Amino acid sequence: MELEELKEKLPNITDPNLLEAMLKHGTVHVFQAGKTITEPGQFIKMVPVILEGAIKIIRMDEDGKELFLYYLEPGETCALSLTCCSASKPSEIKAVAEEKTTLLGIPIQKHEEWTDQFKQWKEFVAMTYQTRFMEMLVALDAVAFKRMDERLMRYIVTKMKQQKSNELHTTHQEIANELGTSREVISRLLKQLEKKKWIELGRNIIYIRDDFEELISN
């Protein structure tokens, strides 16, 4: 990868010295859609900076139940990964490539060095913590305070925005896994939305109206 290409991928990082250091010490990794990148219990050996695609971050309990937390998109990194790196603790999350994803892996020791060496890296890390903390609060509020139908509708909006499409290729079971409920509950709620003509259900695909977000806000 050339310096100019990295600048295009990471427009918020403008320090040429930092970009050159990232290019020199970082390693490019490509993951196909559906590939698990990190499992709970694994030690994280790099700070992932997303260049293309998207990564889904999931929390799992001891029984293997999953809860979707947030997406990592181009130009972003994972606060939970940073925390595990800094504390030398195993991962507590599962990271899965939502689509074909390219990331730049920054060695842990460089992350620690750059926090002191580069102001922009320190700001990048601080902004990551702030952004992910707010997203974690949203996920926590959804579980604690919102009904499952509300959570499902917000989930659909999030997926639409992430995939930039009104056609979601997924199964009822996959949605249930990410929302921590049963397939039967999700199927029933999706059918209710279909009766309202807000969505249309196909085989492993959900067609969503253009004004879906507006409809659920009323």
Short mmCIF file of C-alpha atoms in Angstrom, two decimals:
data_model
loop_
_atom_site.label_atom_id
_atom_site.label_comp_id
_atom_site.label_asym_id
_atom_site.label_seq_id
_atom_site.Cartn_x
_atom_site.Cartn_y
_atom_site.Cartn_z
CA MET A 1 0.00 0.00 0.00
CA GLU A 2 1.26 3.48 -0.92
CA LEU A 3 1.14 6.58 1.29
CA GLU A 4 -1.37 8.39 -0.94
CA GLU A 5 -3.74 5.42 -0.80
CA LEU A 6 -3.54 5.32 2.99
CA LYS A 7 -4.32 9.06 3.12
CA GLU A 8 -7.49 8.39 1.11
CA LYS A 9 -8.50 5.53 3.39
CA LEU A 10 -7.91 7.55 6.59
CA PRO A 11 -8.89 11.17 5.80
CA ASN A 12 -9.10 12.11 9.48
CA ILE A 13 -5.42 11.36 10.02
CA THR A 14 -3.41 14.14 8.38
CA ASP A 15 -0.07 13.95 10.19
CA PRO A 16 2.34 12.71 7.46
CA ASN A 17 4.77 11.32 10.03
CA LEU A 18 2.02 9.27 11.68
CA LEU A 19 0.78 7.99 8.31
CA GLU A 20 4.31 6.98 7.34
CA ALA A 21 4.76 5.17 10.66
CA MET A 22 1.44 3.35 10.18
CA LEU A 23 2.50 2.33 6.69
CA LYS A 24 5.92 1.17 7.89
CA HIS A 25 4.86 -0.82 10.94
CA GLY A 26 1.29 -1.83 10.11
CA THR A 27 0.33 -5.01 8.27
CA VAL A 28 -2.60 -5.28 5.86
CA HIS A 29 -5.11 -8.06 6.53
CA VAL A 30 -8.09 -9.03 4.35
CA PHE A 31 -11.07 -10.98 5.71
CA GLN A 32 -13.93 -12.38 3.67
CA ALA A 33 -17.56 -11.76 4.71
CA GLY A 34 -18.58 -13.94 7.65
CA LYS A 35 -15.01 -14.64 8.78
CA THR A 36 -14.52 -14.56 12.55
CA ILE A 37 -11.57 -12.30 13.32
CA THR A 38 -11.48 -12.49 17.11
CA GLU A 39 -13.07 -14.90 19.59
CA PRO A 40 -13.60 -14.36 23.32
CA GLY A 41 -10.56 -15.61 25.21
CA GLN A 42 -8.06 -14.85 22.45
CA PHE A 43 -5.27 -12.38 23.09
CA ILE A 44 -5.35 -9.43 20.70
CA LYS A 45 -1.92 -8.82 19.21
CA MET A 46 -2.71 -5.78 17.10
CA VAL A 47 -4.85 -2.66 16.98
CA PRO A 48 -7.17 -3.01 13.96
CA VAL A 49 -7.73 0.13 11.88
CA ILE A 50 -10.46 -0.48 9.31
CA LEU A 51 -9.60 0.57 5.74
CA GLU A 52 -12.50 -1.01 3.82
CA GLY A 53 -15.61 -2.98 4.70
CA ALA A 54 -17.13 -3.40 8.16
CA ILE A 55 -16.66 -5.51 11.28
CA LYS A 56 -19.47 -6.53 13.60
CA ILE A 57 -18.64 -6.49 17.33
CA ILE A 58 -20.59 -8.96 19.44
CA ARG A 59 -20.67 -9.72 23.17
CA MET A 60 -21.14 -13.36 24.16
CA ASP A 61 -22.16 -14.90 27.48
CA GLU A 62 -20.97 -18.20 28.96
CA ASP A 63 -23.78 -20.08 27.21
CA GLY A 64 -22.81 -18.74 23.79
CA LYS A 65 -25.69 -16.28 23.50
CA GLU A 66 -24.78 -13.25 21.44
CA LEU A 67 -25.58 -9.55 21.71
CA PHE A 68 -24.76 -7.16 18.89
CA LEU A 69 -22.89 -4.06 20.15
CA TYR A 70 -21.77 -1.97 17.18
CA TYR A 71 -20.08 -1.89 13.77
CA LEU A 72 -16.56 -0.81 12.98
CA GLU A 73 -16.39 1.03 9.66
CA PRO A 74 -13.58 2.55 7.54
CA GLY A 75 -11.36 4.92 9.48
CA GLU A 76 -12.33 3.43 12.85
CA THR A 77 -10.81 1.10 15.43
CA CYS A 78 -12.20 -0.86 18.37
CA ALA A 79 -12.10 0.58 21.90
CA LEU A 80 -12.47 -2.88 23.43
CA SER A 81 -9.46 -4.08 21.44
CA LEU A 82 -7.46 -1.08 22.64
CA THR A 83 -8.42 -1.86 26.24
CA CYS A 84 -7.39 -5.50 25.92
CA CYS A 85 -4.11 -4.52 24.27
CA SER A 86 -3.23 -1.99 26.95
CA ALA A 87 -4.11 -4.34 29.81
CA SER A 88 -2.66 -7.48 28.14
CA LYS A 89 -5.97 -9.24 28.74
CA PRO A 90 -7.79 -11.70 26.49
CA SER A 91 -10.61 -10.45 24.31
CA GLU A 92 -14.12 -10.33 25.75
CA ILE A 93 -15.82 -9.80 22.41
CA LYS A 94 -16.33 -11.58 19.11
CA ALA A 95 -15.44 -9.71 15.92
CA VAL A 96 -16.86 -10.87 12.59
CA ALA A 97 -16.37 -9.40 9.11
CA GLU A 98 -19.80 -8.16 8.02
CA GLU A 99 -18.53 -7.91 4.43
CA LYS A 100 -15.16 -8.29 2.76
CA THR A 101 -12.95 -6.20 5.03
CA THR A 102 -9.43 -4.80 4.81
CA LEU A 103 -7.72 -3.57 7.95
CA LEU A 104 -4.33 -2.27 8.97
CA GLY A 105 -2.99 -4.10 12.02
CA ILE A 106 -0.88 -1.88 14.28
CA PRO A 107 1.48 -3.74 16.67
CA ILE A 108 0.59 -3.29 20.33
CA GLN A 109 3.96 -1.78 21.22
CA LYS A 110 3.57 0.85 18.48
CA HIS A 111 0.14 1.82 19.80
CA GLU A 112 1.74 2.48 23.19
CA GLU A 113 4.66 4.42 21.68
CA TRP A 114 2.47 6.50 19.39
CA THR A 115 0.19 7.59 22.21
CA ASP A 116 3.16 9.62 23.52
CA GLN A 117 4.78 10.38 20.17
CA PHE A 118 1.87 11.50 18.00
CA LYS A 119 -0.79 13.91 19.20
CA GLN A 120 -3.14 12.82 16.41
CA TRP A 121 -2.88 9.14 17.38
CA LYS A 122 -3.70 10.06 20.98
CA GLU A 123 -6.72 12.05 19.73
CA PHE A 124 -7.76 9.17 17.47
CA VAL A 125 -7.70 6.76 20.42
CA ALA A 126 -9.56 9.21 22.70
CA MET A 127 -12.28 9.77 20.09
CA THR A 128 -12.60 6.02 19.66
CA TYR A 129 -13.23 5.53 23.37
CA GLN A 130 -15.81 8.32 23.42
CA THR A 131 -17.67 7.07 20.34
CA ARG A 132 -17.72 3.42 21.43
CA PHE A 133 -18.75 4.34 24.97
CA MET A 134 -21.82 6.13 23.61
CA GLU A 135 -22.63 3.16 21.37
CA MET A 136 -22.30 0.81 24.34
CA LEU A 137 -24.76 2.98 26.27
CA VAL A 138 -27.20 2.78 23.37
CA ALA A 139 -26.87 -1.02 23.34
CA LEU A 140 -27.30 -1.18 27.12
CA ASP A 141 -30.34 1.13 27.06
CA ALA A 142 -31.91 -1.00 24.34
CA VAL A 143 -31.58 -4.16 26.42
CA ALA A 144 -32.65 -2.53 29.68
CA PHE A 145 -35.41 -0.17 28.61
CA LYS A 146 -36.76 -0.95 25.14
CA ARG A 147 -39.23 -3.57 24.02
CA MET A 148 -38.02 -6.18 21.54
CA ASP A 149 -40.07 -4.68 18.69
CA GLU A 150 -38.34 -1.32 19.21
CA ARG A 151 -34.93 -2.98 19.33
CA LEU A 152 -35.69 -4.89 16.14
CA MET A 153 -36.71 -1.75 14.26
CA ARG A 154 -33.60 0.14 15.37
CA TYR A 155 -31.52 -2.88 14.40
CA ILE A 156 -33.03 -2.81 10.90
CA VAL A 157 -32.21 0.89 10.56
CA THR A 158 -28.63 0.29 11.72
CA LYS A 159 -28.19 -2.54 9.19
CA MET A 160 -29.66 -0.42 6.38
CA LYS A 161 -27.24 2.40 7.08
CA GLN A 162 -24.25 0.09 7.46
CA GLN A 163 -24.99 -1.81 4.25
CA LYS A 164 -26.33 1.26 2.42
CA SER A 165 -29.17 -0.85 1.10
CA ASN A 166 -32.90 -1.41 1.60
CA GLU A 167 -32.42 -5.12 1.04
CA LEU A 168 -31.06 -7.00 4.03
CA HIS A 169 -29.70 -10.46 3.25
CA THR A 170 -30.03 -12.24 6.57
CA THR A 171 -32.03 -14.93 8.34
CA HIS A 172 -34.46 -14.63 11.21
CA GLN A 173 -32.09 -16.79 13.27
CA GLU A 174 -29.13 -14.47 12.65
CA ILE A 175 -31.18 -11.46 13.78
CA ALA A 176 -32.36 -13.37 16.86
CA ASN A 177 -28.77 -14.26 17.75
CA GLU A 178 -27.63 -10.66 17.54
CA LEU A 179 -30.55 -9.35 19.58
CA GLY A 180 -30.34 -12.10 22.19
CA THR A 181 -33.80 -13.58 21.65
CA SER A 182 -35.46 -16.51 19.87
CA ARG A 183 -36.09 -16.97 16.15
CA GLU A 184 -39.82 -17.37 16.83
CA VAL A 185 -40.00 -13.93 18.47
CA ILE A 186 -38.18 -12.27 15.57
CA SER A 187 -40.32 -14.04 12.97
CA ARG A 188 -43.49 -12.89 14.71
CA LEU A 189 -42.33 -9.28 14.95
CA LEU A 190 -41.16 -9.22 11.33
CA LYS A 191 -44.54 -10.53 10.20
CA GLN A 192 -46.20 -7.71 12.14
CA LEU A 193 -44.06 -5.19 10.28
CA GLU A 194 -44.94 -6.90 7.01
CA LYS A 195 -48.66 -6.61 7.78
CA LYS A 196 -48.14 -2.87 8.19
CA LYS A 197 -46.45 -2.94 4.75
CA TRP A 198 -43.30 -1.43 6.23
CA ILE A 199 -41.22 -4.38 5.04
CA GLU A 200 -41.60 -7.37 2.72
CA LEU A 201 -40.18 -10.75 3.66
CA GLY A 202 -38.45 -13.02 1.16
CA ARG A 203 -36.28 -16.10 1.51
CA ASN A 204 -33.32 -14.96 3.65
CA ILE A 205 -33.96 -11.37 2.56
CA ILE A 206 -35.93 -8.43 3.95
CA TYR A 207 -37.08 -5.63 1.63
CA ILE A 208 -37.49 -2.36 3.52
CA ARG A 209 -39.41 0.76 2.58
CA ASP A 210 -37.40 3.88 1.85
CA ASP A 211 -39.21 5.80 4.59
CA PHE A 212 -38.86 3.03 7.23
CA GLU A 213 -36.86 5.17 9.65
CA GLU A 214 -39.42 7.94 9.39
CA LEU A 215 -42.27 5.50 9.97
CA ILE A 216 -40.82 4.08 13.17
CA SER A 217 -40.10 7.57 14.50
CA ASN A 218 -43.77 8.63 14.31
#
